[in-house]
Amino acid sequence: MSTKYDVIVIGSGPAGYVAAIRAAQLGLKTACIEKWKDKGGKGINGGTCLNVGCIPSKALLDSSHKFHDAREHFSIHGITTNDVNIDVPSMLERKNAIVKQMANGVAGLFKANKVTPLYGTGKLLAGRRVQLTANDGTEQILEAENVILASGSLPVNIPVAPLDSDVIVDSTGALEFQEVPERLGVIGAGVIGLELGSVWGRLGSKVVLLEAMELFLSIMDQQVAKESNKILAKQGLDIRLGCRVTGSEIKQENGKKVVEVTYTDKDGNEAKEVFDKLIVCVGRRPYTDGLLAEDSGVKLDERGFIYVNDLCSTSAPGVWAVGDVVRGPMLAHKGSEEGVMVTERIAGQKTVMNYDIIPNVIYTHPEIAAVGRTEEQLKADGEPYNVGVFPFVAIGRAVAANEQDGMVKMIAHAETDRILGCHIVGPSAADLVQQVAIAMEFGSTAEDIGMTVFGHPTLSEAVREAALAVAGHAIHIPNRKKRK
Ligand code: FAD
Ligand code: NAD
């Protein structure tokens, strides 16, 4: 006999577990299926984000930042540190403990909300039935009024640099290096390349990033991207743009495995570089392997993502899909919000999601953060706009903290003054951009932010000054445009 649920969620990453919790809060009988196992073979929740993504990478970013700060910047405050060392296994142990704590937290939330956790592989059959192959091999057919597919994504592999689980690794492998590689190569100077390149660079690796595009962070606002490139280069990241990797070969050097990478540089010249470790991080692909029976009725789009409409409804009635496995930015919070929208709609509410206001952060130091449209997008859309830029060097709190690199760029509509975008490279950019996201959600103008009283001295003052600069009224810099 099969068990019938109101909602079955497949996948317990941030899209799936949030959907499951919200569904249960709304009084729906909910189960969540997860295939991920911890190192001991036990089913574990949290998906990519908690296990090998957002959380462990931020743990390592924070550890490596503290180490680097102590070594390089404490002396500026008059603090003497004679011998600052890093114990990599201890750093990794701390990271693993954080992952465990957060993943157990999801299990706790499931229990508190009465979500039934099921550990194994889920496959969608026709008619909203789900085949569950449990971790012990037993099979069961489950039925549901609604199924939410939240199976996430996997790293893209490239034939010119096949992973070898030792020297050539993906982002997961790069969270597990047992010692600091002397020479670290990174294919792809995107989000993961910059974050994990920063981790190991701060700990002492000589980091070379080989990026195919000629523009750095090509989808970000280019003024902020250029500024970020300068700051990161100053920190020692060797970012080589316009490079096409043509091959990689594992070799022996002094009795140790290394990898020789061959590539064509931006001028068309052949070049070679030897690395102790190589991270391949050239994007992620939707994870639909084994997820859908042939007659499930769920269609994929031309890029392999599960096809959904604006409300995350798939082509099969009663089947929804959310998170990395569907179109849109591959961000944990984007998937979580889709999960909330879908479950609330299942419960009869009219929830919609605002895809125009999704903050996006790269957790380098300083952070790079954005919300809304870039200047390049506005130009292409033919939308009239005004820009206000304010540098952190003119913010007392930033200077006091020795965090004066970077700027806030605010973009507002030229006629209505409505905020259209905000792009920041600088200290606490992630939290600052969120202030603007809230303002945008409420339809604020740049003047509204300019008229808000900000505490002093704070980093937030840079947001207000950039908003004032839109109209040429910034106080703590000379304004180029002067309006009354
Ligand atoms: P996932 O988190 O991938 O979860 C999907 C789950 O479904 C997995 O647990 C998988 O095992 C399970 N599953 C798949 N198929 C089945 C099946 N058939 N049966 C049962 N279970 C199944 N995003 C941010 O917003 N901020 C960050 O700072 C950030 N940092 C990142 C750092 C790294 C190194 C990486 C790799 C990613 C990072 N991301 C970050 C991206 C973020 O992790 C993803 O956007 C997010 O995890 C997607 O959530 P999801 O629930 O859609 O999928
Ligand atoms: P990405 O899309 O951010 O960057 C991949 C980079 O690799 C791009 O710059 C691309 O031009 C380049 N590239 C592609 N093919 C190449 C090749 N053959 N040779 C050289 N360069 C090549 O992808 P990612 O860094 O792998 O991250 C995957 C996803 O995970 C991202 O889309 C992001 O949404 C998510 N993520 C988010 C965060 C965050 O929010 N802080 C952190 C990590 C990952």
Coordinates of C-alpha atoms and ligand atoms in Angstrom, one line a residue:
M1 CA 0.0 0.0 0.0
S2 CA 1.4 3.4 -0.8
T3 CA 1.4 6.4 1.5
K4 CA -0.2 9.6 0.3
Y5 CA 1.1 13.0 1.1
D6 CA -0.1 16.5 0.3
V7 CA 3.4 17.5 -0.8
I8 CA 6.5 15.4 -1.6
V9 CA 9.7 17.4 -2.1
I10 CA 12.6 15.8 -3.8
G11 CA 15.9 17.3 -2.6
S12 CA 16.6 19.0 0.7
G13 CA 18.9 21.9 -0.4
P14 CA 17.9 25.4 0.5
A15 CA 15.1 25.3 -2.2
G16 CA 13.7 21.9 -1.1
Y17 CA 14.0 22.1 2.7
V18 CA 12.5 25.6 2.8
A19 CA 9.6 24.4 0.6
A20 CA 9.1 21.4 2.9
I21 CA 9.1 23.5 6.1
R22 CA 6.8 26.1 4.7
A23 CA 4.4 23.4 3.3
A24 CA 4.2 21.8 6.8
Q25 CA 3.7 25.2 8.4
L26 CA 0.7 25.6 6.1
G27 CA -0.8 22.4 7.4
L28 CA 0.1 20.2 4.5
K29 CA 1.2 16.6 5.1
T30 CA 4.8 16.8 3.8
A31 CA 7.7 14.4 3.1
C32 CA 11.2 15.4 1.8
I33 CA 13.4 12.9 0.0
E34 CA 17.2 13.3 0.1
K35 CA 19.9 11.1 -1.4
W36 CA 23.0 12.9 0.0
K37 CA 25.0 10.9 2.5
D38 CA 27.6 12.1 5.0
K39 CA 31.1 10.5 5.1
G40 CA 29.7 7.7 7.4
G41 CA 27.0 6.9 4.8
K42 CA 24.1 8.4 6.8
G43 CA 21.4 10.5 5.0
I44 CA 22.0 14.2 5.5
N45 CA 20.0 17.3 4.6
G46 CA 21.1 20.7 3.3
G47 CA 22.1 19.9 -0.3
T48 CA 25.0 21.7 -2.0
C49 CA 24.6 24.9 0.1
L50 CA 25.1 23.4 3.5
N51 CA 27.4 20.5 2.6
V52 CA 29.8 21.7 -0.1
G53 CA 28.7 25.2 -1.0
C54 CA 27.7 28.4 0.7
I55 CA 28.4 27.4 4.3
P56 CA 31.7 25.5 4.1
S57 CA 33.2 28.0 1.6
K58 CA 32.3 30.9 3.9
A59 CA 33.8 29.0 6.9
L60 CA 37.1 28.8 5.0
L61 CA 36.8 32.4 3.7
D62 CA 36.4 33.6 7.3
S63 CA 39.3 31.4 8.7
S64 CA 41.6 32.4 5.9
H65 CA 40.7 36.1 6.2
K66 CA 41.5 36.1 9.9
F67 CA 44.9 34.5 9.2
H68 CA 45.7 36.9 6.4
D69 CA 44.5 39.9 8.5
A70 CA 46.7 38.9 11.4
R71 CA 49.7 38.4 9.2
E72 CA 49.4 41.4 6.9
H73 CA 47.3 44.0 8.6
F74 CA 47.5 43.8 12.4
S75 CA 50.7 45.8 12.4
I76 CA 48.9 48.8 11.1
H77 CA 47.0 48.9 14.4
G78 CA 50.2 48.6 16.3
I79 CA 49.6 44.9 17.1
T80 CA 52.7 42.8 16.9
T81 CA 52.3 39.1 15.9
N82 CA 55.6 37.3 15.8
D83 CA 54.7 34.0 14.3
V84 CA 51.2 33.5 12.8
N85 CA 50.6 30.0 11.5
I86 CA 47.7 28.1 10.0
D87 CA 46.9 24.5 10.9
V88 CA 45.0 23.4 7.8
P89 CA 43.5 20.2 9.3
S90 CA 42.1 22.2 12.2
M91 CA 40.7 24.8 9.9
L92 CA 39.0 21.9 7.9
E93 CA 37.7 20.3 11.1
R94 CA 36.1 23.6 12.1
K95 CA 34.5 23.8 8.7
N96 CA 33.2 20.2 8.9
A97 CA 31.8 20.8 12.4
I98 CA 29.9 23.9 11.1
V99 CA 28.5 21.9 8.2
K100 CA 27.3 19.1 10.6
Q101 CA 25.7 21.6 12.9
M102 CA 23.8 23.4 10.1
A103 CA 22.7 20.1 8.4
N104 CA 21.5 18.7 11.8
G105 CA 19.7 22.0 12.2
V106 CA 17.6 21.2 9.1
A107 CA 16.8 17.8 10.5
G108 CA 15.7 19.5 13.8
L109 CA 13.5 21.9 11.9
F110 CA 11.9 19.0 10.0
K111 CA 11.1 17.3 13.3
A112 CA 9.7 20.5 14.8
N113 CA 7.5 21.2 11.8
K114 CA 6.5 17.5 11.3
V115 CA 8.1 17.1 7.9
T116 CA 8.8 13.4 7.2
P117 CA 12.4 13.0 6.2
L118 CA 13.0 10.1 3.8
Y119 CA 16.6 9.2 2.9
G120 CA 17.2 7.7 -0.6
T121 CA 16.7 8.5 -4.2
G122 CA 13.4 9.9 -5.5
K123 CA 12.2 9.4 -9.1
L124 CA 9.1 11.1 -10.4
L125 CA 6.7 8.7 -12.1
A126 CA 3.5 9.6 -14.0
G127 CA 0.5 10.8 -12.0
R128 CA 2.3 12.5 -9.2
R129 CA 3.7 9.2 -7.9
V130 CA 7.3 9.0 -6.6
Q131 CA 9.5 6.0 -6.5
L132 CA 11.7 6.0 -3.4
T133 CA 14.8 3.8 -3.4
A134 CA 15.9 4.0 0.2
N135 CA 19.6 4.0 1.1
D136 CA 19.2 0.3 2.2
G137 CA 18.0 -0.6 -1.3
T138 CA 14.3 -1.1 -0.5
E139 CA 11.8 0.4 -2.9
Q140 CA 8.5 2.1 -2.2
I141 CA 5.9 4.0 -4.3
L142 CA 4.6 7.2 -2.7
E143 CA 1.7 9.4 -3.9
A144 CA 1.1 13.1 -3.5
E145 CA -1.3 15.8 -4.5
N146 CA 1.8 17.9 -5.3
V147 CA 5.4 17.1 -6.0
I148 CA 8.2 19.7 -5.8
L149 CA 11.4 18.9 -7.6
A150 CA 14.4 20.6 -6.0
S151 CA 17.3 18.4 -7.1
G152 CA 19.8 21.2 -7.5
S153 CA 22.9 21.3 -9.6
L154 CA 26.3 19.7 -10.1
P155 CA 29.7 21.2 -11.3
V156 CA 30.3 21.3 -15.1
N157 CA 33.2 19.1 -16.2
I158 CA 35.4 20.0 -19.2
P159 CA 37.2 17.4 -21.3
V160 CA 40.4 19.5 -21.4
A161 CA 40.8 19.1 -17.6
P162 CA 39.1 15.9 -16.4
L163 CA 39.0 15.6 -12.6
D164 CA 41.4 13.1 -11.0
S165 CA 40.2 13.5 -7.4
D166 CA 43.7 14.4 -6.4
V167 CA 45.3 17.2 -8.4
I168 CA 42.5 18.3 -10.6
V169 CA 39.4 19.0 -8.5
D170 CA 36.1 20.8 -8.6
S171 CA 34.8 23.1 -5.9
T172 CA 34.1 20.2 -3.5
G173 CA 37.7 19.0 -3.7
A174 CA 38.9 22.5 -3.2
L175 CA 37.2 22.6 0.2
E176 CA 39.3 19.6 1.3
F177 CA 43.0 20.4 0.4
Q178 CA 44.9 19.0 3.4
E179 CA 47.8 21.5 2.9
V180 CA 48.2 24.8 1.2
P181 CA 49.2 24.2 -2.5
E182 CA 52.2 26.2 -3.4
R183 CA 50.9 26.9 -7.0
L184 CA 47.2 26.8 -7.4
G185 CA 45.6 27.0 -10.9
V186 CA 41.9 27.9 -11.3
I187 CA 40.0 27.5 -14.5
G188 CA 37.2 30.1 -14.5
A189 CA 37.4 33.4 -12.7
G190 CA 33.7 33.4 -11.7
V191 CA 32.2 33.3 -8.2
I192 CA 33.7 30.0 -7.1
G193 CA 37.1 30.8 -8.6
L194 CA 37.4 34.1 -6.9
E195 CA 36.1 32.8 -3.5
L196 CA 38.1 29.6 -3.3
G197 CA 41.1 31.3 -5.1
S198 CA 41.0 33.9 -2.3
V199 CA 40.9 31.2 0.5
W200 CA 44.0 29.5 -0.7
G201 CA 45.7 32.7 -1.8
R202 CA 45.4 34.2 1.6
L203 CA 46.9 31.1 3.1
G204 CA 49.9 31.4 0.9
S205 CA 49.2 29.8 -2.5
K206 CA 50.4 31.6 -5.7
V207 CA 47.0 31.7 -7.5
V208 CA 46.6 31.9 -11.3
L209 CA 43.0 32.2 -12.6
L210 CA 42.5 31.3 -16.3
E211 CA 39.3 32.9 -17.5
A212 CA 37.8 32.4 -21.0
M213 CA 36.0 35.8 -21.2
E214 CA 37.9 39.0 -22.0
L215 CA 35.8 40.9 -19.6
F216 CA 36.2 40.3 -15.8
L217 CA 32.9 39.4 -14.2
S218 CA 31.2 40.0 -17.5
I219 CA 27.6 40.0 -16.2
M220 CA 28.3 42.5 -13.4
D221 CA 28.3 46.2 -13.6
Q222 CA 31.6 46.9 -15.4
Q223 CA 32.7 49.9 -13.4
V224 CA 32.4 47.9 -10.2
A225 CA 33.9 44.8 -11.9
K226 CA 37.0 46.8 -13.0
E227 CA 37.5 48.2 -9.5
S228 CA 37.1 44.7 -8.1
N229 CA 39.7 43.4 -10.5
K230 CA 42.2 46.0 -9.4
I231 CA 41.6 45.3 -5.7
L232 CA 41.9 41.5 -6.1
A233 CA 45.1 41.9 -8.3
K234 CA 46.6 44.0 -5.6
Q235 CA 46.0 41.1 -3.2
G236 CA 48.0 38.9 -5.5
L237 CA 45.4 37.0 -7.5
D238 CA 46.8 36.6 -11.0
I239 CA 43.7 36.9 -13.1
R240 CA 44.4 36.1 -16.8
L241 CA 41.4 37.1 -19.0
G242 CA 40.7 35.8 -22.6
C243 CA 42.5 32.4 -22.0
R244 CA 41.4 29.2 -23.7
V245 CA 42.5 26.1 -21.9
T246 CA 43.5 23.5 -24.5
G247 CA 44.8 20.6 -22.3
S248 CA 46.1 19.4 -19.0
E249 CA 48.6 16.7 -18.2
I250 CA 49.4 15.0 -14.9
K251 CA 53.1 14.8 -14.4
Q252 CA 55.6 13.9 -11.7
E253 CA 57.8 16.7 -10.2
N254 CA 60.2 15.8 -7.4
G255 CA 58.2 12.6 -6.7
K256 CA 55.0 14.6 -6.5
K257 CA 51.9 14.7 -8.8
V258 CA 51.5 18.1 -10.5
V259 CA 49.4 19.2 -13.5
E260 CA 50.7 21.1 -16.5
V261 CA 48.0 23.2 -18.1
T262 CA 48.2 24.3 -21.7
Y263 CA 46.3 27.4 -22.9
T264 CA 46.0 30.0 -25.5
D265 CA 46.3 33.5 -24.0
K266 CA 44.4 36.6 -25.0
D267 CA 46.9 37.5 -27.7
G268 CA 46.6 34.0 -29.3
N269 CA 50.0 32.7 -27.9
E270 CA 50.3 29.2 -26.6
A271 CA 51.3 29.1 -22.9
K272 CA 52.0 26.5 -20.3
E273 CA 51.8 26.6 -16.5
V274 CA 52.5 23.9 -13.8
F275 CA 50.3 23.8 -10.7
D276 CA 50.2 21.6 -7.6
K277 CA 46.5 21.8 -7.6
L278 CA 44.0 22.8 -10.2
I279 CA 40.3 23.8 -9.5
V280 CA 37.9 23.6 -12.4
C281 CA 35.0 25.9 -11.7
V282 CA 33.4 26.9 -15.0
G283 CA 29.7 26.8 -13.9
R284 CA 27.2 24.3 -12.8
R285 CA 24.5 22.2 -14.6
P286 CA 21.0 21.2 -13.5
Y287 CA 20.9 17.9 -11.7
T288 CA 18.2 15.8 -13.3
D289 CA 20.1 12.5 -13.5
G290 CA 17.7 9.6 -12.7
L291 CA 15.1 12.1 -11.5
L292 CA 12.3 11.7 -14.1
A293 CA 10.6 8.6 -15.5
E294 CA 10.1 8.8 -19.2
D295 CA 6.4 9.3 -18.8
S296 CA 6.6 11.8 -15.9
G297 CA 5.3 14.5 -18.2
V298 CA 8.0 17.0 -17.0
K299 CA 9.8 18.7 -19.9
L300 CA 13.4 20.1 -19.9
D301 CA 14.3 23.3 -21.7
E302 CA 17.1 23.4 -24.3
R303 CA 19.8 23.9 -21.7
G304 CA 18.7 20.9 -19.6
F305 CA 16.9 22.8 -16.9
I306 CA 13.4 21.7 -15.8
Y307 CA 11.1 23.9 -17.8
V308 CA 8.8 26.0 -15.5
N309 CA 6.7 29.1 -15.9
D310 CA 7.0 32.2 -13.7
L311 CA 5.2 30.4 -10.9
C312 CA 7.6 27.4 -11.0
S313 CA 4.9 25.1 -12.4
T314 CA 6.3 22.4 -14.7
S315 CA 4.6 20.9 -17.8
A316 CA 3.1 18.1 -15.6
P317 CA 0.0 19.1 -13.5
G318 CA 0.7 19.2 -9.8
V319 CA 4.4 19.0 -10.3
W320 CA 6.6 22.1 -9.5
A321 CA 10.3 22.7 -9.7
V322 CA 12.5 25.2 -7.8
G323 CA 16.1 26.2 -7.2
D324 CA 19.2 25.5 -9.3
V325 CA 17.4 22.9 -11.4
V326 CA 15.3 25.6 -13.0
R327 CA 16.2 28.8 -14.9
G328 CA 17.5 31.9 -13.2
P329 CA 20.6 32.6 -11.0
M330 CA 22.0 29.6 -9.1
L331 CA 21.7 31.2 -5.7
A332 CA 20.5 29.6 -2.5
H333 CA 18.1 32.4 -1.6
K334 CA 16.5 32.4 -5.1
G335 CA 15.6 28.7 -4.6
S336 CA 14.4 29.2 -1.1
E337 CA 12.0 32.0 -2.2
E338 CA 10.7 29.9 -5.1
G339 CA 10.1 27.1 -2.5
V340 CA 8.0 29.5 -0.4
M341 CA 6.1 30.8 -3.4
V342 CA 5.2 27.3 -4.6
T343 CA 4.0 26.0 -1.3
E344 CA 2.0 29.1 -0.6
R345 CA 0.3 28.7 -4.0
I346 CA -0.3 25.1 -3.3
A347 CA -2.1 26.2 -0.1
G348 CA -4.3 28.6 -2.1
Q349 CA -2.4 31.8 -1.5
K350 CA -1.5 34.2 -4.4
T351 CA 2.2 34.6 -3.6
V352 CA 4.5 35.8 -6.4
M353 CA 8.2 36.3 -6.4
N354 CA 10.0 39.4 -7.5
Y355 CA 12.8 38.1 -9.8
D356 CA 14.0 41.7 -10.5
I357 CA 15.3 42.1 -6.9
I358 CA 17.6 39.2 -6.1
P359 CA 20.9 40.3 -4.4
N360 CA 24.0 38.6 -5.6
V361 CA 27.2 38.6 -3.6
I362 CA 30.8 37.4 -4.2
Y363 CA 32.4 36.8 -0.8
T364 CA 35.9 38.0 -1.6
H365 CA 37.5 40.6 0.7
P366 CA 36.2 43.2 0.2
E367 CA 32.8 41.7 -0.9
I368 CA 31.3 42.4 -4.3
A369 CA 27.5 42.7 -4.2
A370 CA 24.8 43.8 -6.6
V371 CA 21.1 44.1 -6.8
G372 CA 19.0 45.2 -9.8
R373 CA 20.2 46.2 -13.2
T374 CA 23.7 47.2 -14.3
E375 CA 24.6 50.4 -16.2
E376 CA 25.3 48.1 -19.2
Q377 CA 21.8 46.6 -19.0
L378 CA 20.1 49.9 -18.7
K379 CA 22.0 51.2 -21.8
A380 CA 21.0 48.2 -23.8
D381 CA 17.3 48.6 -22.6
G382 CA 17.4 52.3 -23.6
E383 CA 16.3 53.3 -20.1
P384 CA 17.3 56.8 -19.0
Y385 CA 19.2 56.8 -15.7
N386 CA 21.4 58.8 -13.3
V387 CA 24.4 57.4 -11.4
G388 CA 25.8 58.3 -8.0
V389 CA 29.2 56.8 -7.0
F390 CA 30.7 57.1 -3.5
P391 CA 34.1 55.8 -2.5
F392 CA 34.7 54.1 0.9
V393 CA 37.9 56.2 1.3
A394 CA 35.6 59.1 2.2
I395 CA 33.7 57.1 4.9
G396 CA 35.2 57.7 8.3
R397 CA 34.2 54.2 9.6
A398 CA 35.8 52.5 6.6
V399 CA 39.1 54.4 7.1
A400 CA 39.1 53.7 10.9
A401 CA 38.7 50.0 10.1
N402 CA 41.4 50.2 7.4
E403 CA 38.8 49.0 4.9
Q404 CA 38.8 51.9 2.5
D405 CA 39.0 50.0 -0.8
G406 CA 35.9 50.1 -3.1
M407 CA 32.8 52.1 -3.7
V408 CA 29.0 52.2 -3.8
K409 CA 27.3 52.8 -7.2
M410 CA 23.7 53.7 -7.1
I411 CA 21.6 53.9 -10.3
A412 CA 18.2 55.6 -10.4
H413 CA 15.7 56.3 -13.2
A414 CA 16.4 59.7 -14.8
E415 CA 12.8 60.8 -14.7
T416 CA 11.2 59.1 -11.7
D417 CA 14.4 58.7 -9.5
R418 CA 13.3 55.2 -8.7
I419 CA 16.3 53.0 -7.7
L420 CA 17.1 50.6 -10.6
G421 CA 20.3 49.0 -9.3
C422 CA 23.1 49.2 -6.7
H423 CA 26.5 47.8 -7.2
I424 CA 29.1 47.7 -4.4
V425 CA 32.6 46.5 -3.9
G426 CA 33.7 47.3 -0.4
P427 CA 33.5 46.3 3.3
S428 CA 30.3 44.5 4.2
A429 CA 28.9 45.0 0.7
A430 CA 26.6 42.0 1.2
D431 CA 24.8 43.6 4.0
L432 CA 24.8 47.1 2.5
V433 CA 23.3 45.9 -0.8
Q434 CA 20.5 44.3 1.2
Q435 CA 19.5 47.7 2.5
V436 CA 19.0 48.9 -1.1
A437 CA 17.1 45.7 -1.9
I438 CA 14.6 46.5 0.8
A439 CA 14.3 50.1 -0.5
M440 CA 13.8 48.8 -4.0
E441 CA 11.1 46.4 -2.9
F442 CA 9.2 49.3 -1.4
G443 CA 9.7 51.3 -4.7
S444 CA 12.1 53.9 -3.1
T445 CA 13.7 56.7 -5.0
A446 CA 17.4 57.7 -4.5
E447 CA 16.1 60.8 -2.8
D448 CA 14.2 58.6 -0.2
I449 CA 17.4 57.1 0.8
G450 CA 19.1 60.5 0.8
M451 CA 16.4 61.8 3.1
T452 CA 16.8 58.9 5.6
V453 CA 18.9 59.6 8.7
F454 CA 21.8 57.2 8.9
G455 CA 23.8 56.5 12.0
H456 CA 27.4 57.9 12.2
P457 CA 30.0 56.5 11.8
T458 CA 28.8 53.5 9.8
L459 CA 29.7 51.9 6.5
S460 CA 26.0 52.4 5.6
E461 CA 26.7 56.1 5.1
A462 CA 28.3 55.1 1.8
V463 CA 24.9 53.9 0.6
R464 CA 23.3 57.2 1.5
E465 CA 26.0 59.3 0.0
A466 CA 25.8 57.3 -3.2
A467 CA 22.1 58.0 -3.2
L468 CA 22.7 61.7 -2.7
A469 CA 25.4 61.6 -5.4
V470 CA 22.7 60.6 -7.9
A471 CA 21.4 64.1 -7.7
G472 CA 24.8 65.7 -7.2
H473 CA 24.2 66.3 -3.5
A474 CA 26.8 64.0 -1.9
I475 CA 28.3 65.9 1.1
H476 CA 31.7 64.2 1.6
I477 CA 33.0 64.3 -2.0
P478 CA 33.1 67.0 -4.6
N479 CA 30.1 66.3 -6.9
R480 CA 30.7 66.1 -10.6
K481 CA 27.1 66.8 -11.5
K482 CA 25.6 69.6 -9.5
R483 CA 21.9 69.9 -9.2
K484 CA 19.8 72.0 -6.9
Ligands
FAD1 P1 21.1 21.8 -3.9 O1 21.5 22.6 -2.8 O2 22.0 21.3 -4.9 O3 20.2 20.6 -3.3 C1 19.7 19.6 -4.1 C2 19.5 18.4 -3.3 O4 18.8 17.5 -4.0 C3 20.9 17.7 -3.0 O5 21.0 17.5 -1.7 C4 20.8 16.4 -3.8 O6 21.5 15.3 -3.1 C5 19.3 16.2 -3.8 N1 18.9 15.3 -4.9 C6 19.1 15.4 -6.2 N2 18.5 14.5 -6.9 C7 17.8 13.7 -6.0 C8 17.0 12.6 -6.1 N3 16.7 12.1 -7.3 N4 16.5 12.1 -5.0 C9 16.7 12.6 -3.8 N5 17.5 13.7 -3.6 C10 18.0 14.3 -4.7 N6 24.7 30.4 -3.3 C11 24.5 31.5 -2.6 O7 23.4 32.1 -2.6 N7 25.4 32.1 -1.7 C12 26.7 31.5 -1.6 O8 27.5 32.1 -0.9 C13 27.0 30.4 -2.4 N8 28.2 29.8 -2.3 C14 28.4 28.6 -3.0 C15 29.7 28.1 -2.9 C16 30.0 26.9 -3.6 C17 31.4 26.3 -3.5 C18 29.0 26.3 -4.4 C19 29.3 25.0 -5.1 C20 27.7 26.9 -4.5 C21 27.5 28.1 -3.8 N9 26.2 28.7 -3.9 C22 26.0 29.8 -3.2 C23 25.1 28.1 -4.7 C24 24.1 27.4 -3.8 O9 24.8 26.3 -3.1 C25 23.0 26.8 -4.7 O10 22.4 27.8 -5.5 C26 22.0 26.1 -3.8 O11 22.5 25.1 -3.1 C27 20.9 25.5 -4.7 O12 19.9 25.0 -3.9 P2 19.0 23.8 -4.4 O13 18.2 23.4 -3.2 O14 18.3 24.2 -5.6 O15 20.0 22.6 -4.8
NAD2 P1 30.4 31.1 -12.7 O1 29.4 31.1 -13.8 O2 30.2 32.1 -11.7 O3 31.8 31.3 -13.3 C1 32.4 30.4 -14.3 C2 33.4 31.2 -15.0 O4 34.1 30.3 -15.8 C3 32.9 32.3 -15.9 O5 33.5 33.5 -15.7 C4 33.1 31.7 -17.3 O6 33.3 32.7 -18.3 C5 34.3 30.8 -17.1 N1 34.5 29.7 -18.0 C6 33.6 28.9 -18.5 N2 34.2 28.0 -19.3 C7 35.5 28.2 -19.2 C8 36.6 27.6 -19.8 N3 36.5 26.5 -20.6 N4 37.9 28.1 -19.5 C9 38.0 29.2 -18.7 N5 37.0 29.8 -18.2 C10 35.7 29.3 -18.4 O7 30.3 29.6 -12.2 P2 31.1 29.0 -10.9 O8 32.1 29.9 -10.3 O9 31.4 27.6 -11.3 O10 29.9 28.9 -9.9 C11 28.7 28.2 -10.2 C12 27.5 28.8 -9.7 O11 27.4 28.6 -8.3 C13 27.4 30.3 -10.0 O12 26.6 30.5 -11.1 C14 26.8 30.9 -8.7 O13 25.5 31.2 -9.0 C15 26.9 29.8 -7.7 N6 27.7 30.3 -6.6 C16 27.3 31.4 -5.9 C17 28.1 31.9 -4.9 C18 27.7 33.1 -4.2 O14 26.6 33.5 -4.3 N7 28.6 33.8 -3.5 C19 29.4 31.3 -4.6 C20 29.7 30.2 -5.4 C21 28.9 29.7 -6.3

